[in-house]
mmCIF file of C-alpha atoms in Angstrom:
data_model
loop_
_atom_site.group_PDB
_atom_site.id
_atom_site.type_symbol
_atom_site.label_atom_id
_atom_site.label_comp_id
_atom_site.label_asym_id
_atom_site.label_seq_id
_atom_site.Cartn_x
_atom_site.Cartn_y
_atom_site.Cartn_z
ATOM 1 C CA UNK A 1341 -76.740 75.439 47.537
ATOM 2 C CA UNK A 1342 -73.551 73.867 48.835
ATOM 3 C CA UNK A 1343 -70.242 75.040 50.164
ATOM 4 C CA UNK A 1344 -67.818 75.863 47.350
ATOM 5 C CA UNK A 1345 -64.312 74.400 47.057
ATOM 6 C CA UNK A 1346 -62.951 77.867 47.872
ATOM 7 C CA UNK A 1347 -65.009 77.995 51.077
ATOM 8 C CA UNK A 1348 -63.764 74.524 52.080
ATOM 9 C CA UNK A 1349 -60.199 75.666 51.481
ATOM 10 C CA UNK A 1350 -60.719 78.813 53.592
ATOM 11 C CA UNK A 1351 -62.465 76.890 56.403
ATOM 12 C CA UNK A 1352 -59.793 74.183 56.577
ATOM 13 C CA UNK A 1353 -56.917 76.681 56.577
ATOM 14 C CA UNK A 1354 -58.621 78.842 59.230
ATOM 15 C CA UNK A 1355 -59.439 75.772 61.367
ATOM 16 C CA UNK A 1356 -55.850 74.542 61.177
ATOM 17 C CA UNK A 1357 -54.532 78.003 62.100
ATOM 18 C CA UNK A 1358 -56.904 78.143 65.091
ATOM 19 C CA UNK A 1359 -55.857 74.639 66.206
ATOM 20 C CA UNK A 1360 -52.178 75.613 65.921
ATOM 21 C CA UNK A 1361 -52.857 78.485 68.350
ATOM 22 C CA UNK A 1362 -54.623 76.089 70.773
ATOM 23 C CA UNK A 1363 -58.203 77.208 70.154
ATOM 24 C CA UNK A 1364 -60.943 75.220 71.876
ATOM 25 C CA UNK A 1365 -63.958 73.489 70.339
ATOM 26 C CA UNK A 1366 -63.375 74.325 66.678
ATOM 27 C CA UNK A 1367 -66.449 73.568 64.578
ATOM 28 C CA UNK A 1368 -67.678 74.603 61.126
ATOM 29 C CA UNK A 1369 -71.185 74.680 59.690
ATOM 30 C CA UNK A 1370 -72.461 74.783 56.123
ATOM 31 C CA UNK A 1371 -74.944 77.671 56.314
ATOM 32 C CA UNK A 1372 -75.323 78.067 52.534
ATOM 33 C CA UNK A 1373 -78.926 76.763 52.530
ATOM 34 C CA UNK A 1374 -80.129 79.178 55.220
ATOM 35 C CA UNK A 1375 -78.033 82.297 54.537
ATOM 36 C CA UNK A 1376 -77.446 83.937 51.191
ATOM 37 C CA UNK A 1377 -74.573 86.092 52.483
ATOM 38 C CA UNK A 1378 -72.013 83.339 53.188
ATOM 39 C CA UNK A 1379 -71.318 79.625 52.708
ATOM 40 C CA UNK A 1380 -69.938 78.615 56.085
ATOM 41 C CA UNK A 1381 -69.286 79.625 59.677
ATOM 42 C CA UNK A 1382 -66.217 78.624 61.655
ATOM 43 C CA UNK A 1383 -66.473 78.821 65.447
ATOM 44 C CA UNK A 1384 -63.525 78.651 67.834
ATOM 45 C CA UNK A 1385 -62.902 79.794 71.378
ATOM 46 C CA UNK A 1386 -60.138 80.494 73.878
ATOM 47 C CA UNK A 1387 -60.016 80.904 77.661
ATOM 48 C CA UNK A 1388 -58.581 84.443 77.640
ATOM 49 C CA UNK A 1389 -58.566 87.654 75.594
ATOM 50 C CA UNK A 1390 -54.899 87.427 74.654
ATOM 51 C CA UNK A 1391 -55.347 83.972 73.183
ATOM 52 C CA UNK A 1392 -58.458 85.106 71.268
ATOM 53 C CA UNK A 1393 -56.302 87.837 69.675
ATOM 54 C CA UNK A 1394 -53.485 85.365 68.885
ATOM 55 C CA UNK A 1395 -55.932 82.970 67.186
ATOM 56 C CA UNK A 1396 -57.497 85.779 65.134
ATOM 57 C CA UNK A 1397 -54.071 87.080 64.077
ATOM 58 C CA UNK A 1398 -52.929 83.596 63.045
ATOM 59 C CA UNK A 1399 -56.086 82.948 61.008
ATOM 60 C CA UNK A 1400 -55.724 86.301 59.223
ATOM 61 C CA UNK A 1401 -52.045 85.763 58.520
ATOM 62 C CA UNK A 1402 -52.459 82.197 57.206
ATOM 63 C CA UNK A 1403 -55.453 83.006 54.991
ATOM 64 C CA UNK A 1404 -53.594 85.994 53.562
ATOM 65 C CA UNK A 1405 -50.266 84.203 52.992
ATOM 66 C CA UNK A 1406 -51.545 80.821 51.844
ATOM 67 C CA UNK A 1407 -54.749 81.750 50.013
ATOM 68 C CA UNK A 1408 -54.470 85.481 49.293
ATOM 69 C CA UNK A 1409 -57.653 86.121 51.296
ATOM 70 C CA UNK A 1410 -58.233 89.241 53.363
ATOM 71 C CA UNK A 1411 -61.319 89.886 55.489
ATOM 72 C CA UNK A 1412 -63.753 92.458 54.128
ATOM 73 C CA UNK A 1413 -64.789 93.182 57.718
ATOM 74 C CA UNK A 1414 -63.283 92.613 61.157
ATOM 75 C CA UNK A 1415 -65.360 93.347 64.246
ATOM 76 C CA UNK A 1416 -64.873 93.113 67.992
ATOM 77 C CA UNK A 1417 -61.155 93.828 68.079
ATOM 78 C CA UNK A 1418 -60.673 96.049 71.109
ATOM 79 C CA UNK A 1419 -62.358 93.827 73.657
ATOM 80 C CA UNK A 1420 -61.091 90.542 72.152
ATOM 81 C CA UNK A 1421 -64.118 88.796 73.669
ATOM 82 C CA UNK A 1422 -65.701 87.972 70.316
ATOM 83 C CA UNK A 1423 -63.922 88.740 67.071
ATOM 84 C CA UNK A 1424 -65.678 88.236 63.758
ATOM 85 C CA UNK A 1425 -63.729 87.934 60.508
ATOM 86 C CA UNK A 1426 -65.877 88.211 57.386
ATOM 87 C CA UNK A 1427 -64.292 86.727 54.254
ATOM 88 C CA UNK A 1428 -67.601 86.816 52.303
ATOM 89 C CA UNK A 1429 -67.363 83.067 51.457
ATOM 90 C CA UNK A 1430 -66.897 82.229 55.137
ATOM 91 C CA UNK A 1431 -67.344 84.016 58.457
ATOM 92 C CA UNK A 1432 -65.023 83.191 61.355
ATOM 93 C CA UNK A 1433 -66.132 83.713 64.960
ATOM 94 C CA UNK A 1434 -63.415 83.528 67.629
ATOM 95 C CA UNK A 1435 -64.936 83.934 71.069
ATOM 96 C CA UNK A 1436 -63.777 84.073 74.644
ATOM 97 C CA UNK A 1437 -65.002 80.826 76.255
ATOM 98 C CA UNK A 1438 -67.503 82.713 78.436
ATOM 99 C CA UNK A 1439 -69.061 84.379 75.371
ATOM 100 C CA UNK A 1440 -69.149 81.041 73.575
ATOM 101 C CA UNK A 1441 -71.215 79.510 76.379
ATOM 102 C CA UNK A 1442 -73.448 82.574 76.786
ATOM 103 C CA UNK A 1443 -74.279 83.104 73.095
ATOM 104 C CA UNK A 1444 -74.254 79.379 72.173
ATOM 105 C CA UNK A 1445 -74.037 79.927 68.413
ATOM 106 C CA UNK A 1446 -74.071 76.152 67.938
ATOM 107 C CA UNK A 1447 -77.722 76.143 68.996
ATOM 108 C CA UNK A 1448 -78.564 78.579 66.193
ATOM 109 C CA UNK A 1449 -76.857 76.493 63.516
ATOM 110 C CA UNK A 1450 -77.439 72.969 64.872
ATOM 111 C CA UNK A 1451 -79.736 72.107 61.949
ATOM 112 C CA UNK A 1452 -77.017 73.002 59.434
ATOM 113 C CA UNK A 1453 -74.601 70.306 58.268
ATOM 114 C CA UNK A 1454 -71.295 70.245 60.096
ATOM 115 C CA UNK A 1455 -68.241 70.464 57.848
ATOM 116 C CA UNK A 1456 -65.362 68.034 58.129
ATOM 117 C CA UNK A 1457 -62.216 69.680 59.499
ATOM 118 C CA UNK A 1458 -58.523 68.759 59.776
ATOM 119 C CA UNK A 1459 -57.737 66.213 62.524
ATOM 120 C CA UNK A 1460 -55.969 68.800 64.716
ATOM 121 C CA UNK A 1461 -59.094 70.958 64.676
ATOM 122 C CA UNK A 1462 -61.361 67.997 65.519
ATOM 123 C CA UNK A 1463 -59.074 67.155 68.453
ATOM 124 C CA UNK A 1464 -59.994 70.498 70.094
ATOM 125 C CA UNK A 1465 -63.557 69.358 70.866
ATOM 126 C CA UNK A 1466 -64.246 69.370 74.595
ATOM 127 C CA UNK A 1467 -61.145 71.434 75.420
ATOM 128 C CA UNK A 1468 -63.175 74.342 76.806
ATOM 129 C CA UNK A 1469 -64.960 72.011 79.224
ATOM 130 C CA UNK A 1470 -61.638 70.465 80.298
ATOM 131 C CA UNK A 1471 -60.179 73.938 80.824
ATOM 132 C CA UNK A 1472 -63.212 75.082 82.856
ATOM 133 C CA UNK A 1473 -62.965 72.029 85.141
ATOM 134 C CA UNK A 1474 -59.243 72.586 85.638
ATOM 135 C CA UNK A 1475 -59.821 76.279 86.490
ATOM 136 C CA UNK A 1476 -62.607 75.369 88.933
ATOM 137 C CA UNK A 1477 -60.319 72.850 90.638
ATOM 138 C CA UNK A 1478 -57.515 75.439 90.864
ATOM 139 C CA UNK A 1479 -59.875 78.052 92.303
ATOM 140 C CA UNK A 1480 -61.273 75.553 94.823
ATOM 141 C CA UNK A 1481 -57.738 74.641 95.888
ATOM 142 C CA UNK A 1482 -56.895 78.346 96.319
ATOM 143 C CA UNK A 1483 -60.025 78.928 98.406
ATOM 144 C CA UNK A 1484 -59.312 75.824 100.426
ATOM 145 C CA UNK A 1485 -55.793 77.144 101.088
ATOM 146 C CA UNK A 1486 -57.218 80.485 102.255
ATOM 147 C CA UNK A 1487 -59.259 78.767 104.964
ATOM 148 C CA UNK A 1488 -56.284 77.050 106.560
#
């Protein structure tokens, strides 16, 4: 089995929407050979709950407006730590950066082919690591300031 044109269209639109809302580490996998319930997974993350919500809202809005697609299921809303949008053809996971590291979904799907994404989405790779280093440096500077 392979990813359908419709799934590619959904994945690319969702990836672009996530990139436009500054999501980190956007990646998509063709899971059609290992799962019968969906063609592809899109993973994206953000450093805080508010941004997770903004990314999810943007993906939903763009898929609805541009492609007439509405999720059949949306889970994880209240906490905004990990929101799952199920569009049947694709499943979108938007996670808080800490959840992304902890659950490491990439490890589960690493044997599945990675799907090509829009350039803006590809450019988000490594952003979570950059953000974590920046936060660590800020926290160290704050602690250093407390000792003086």
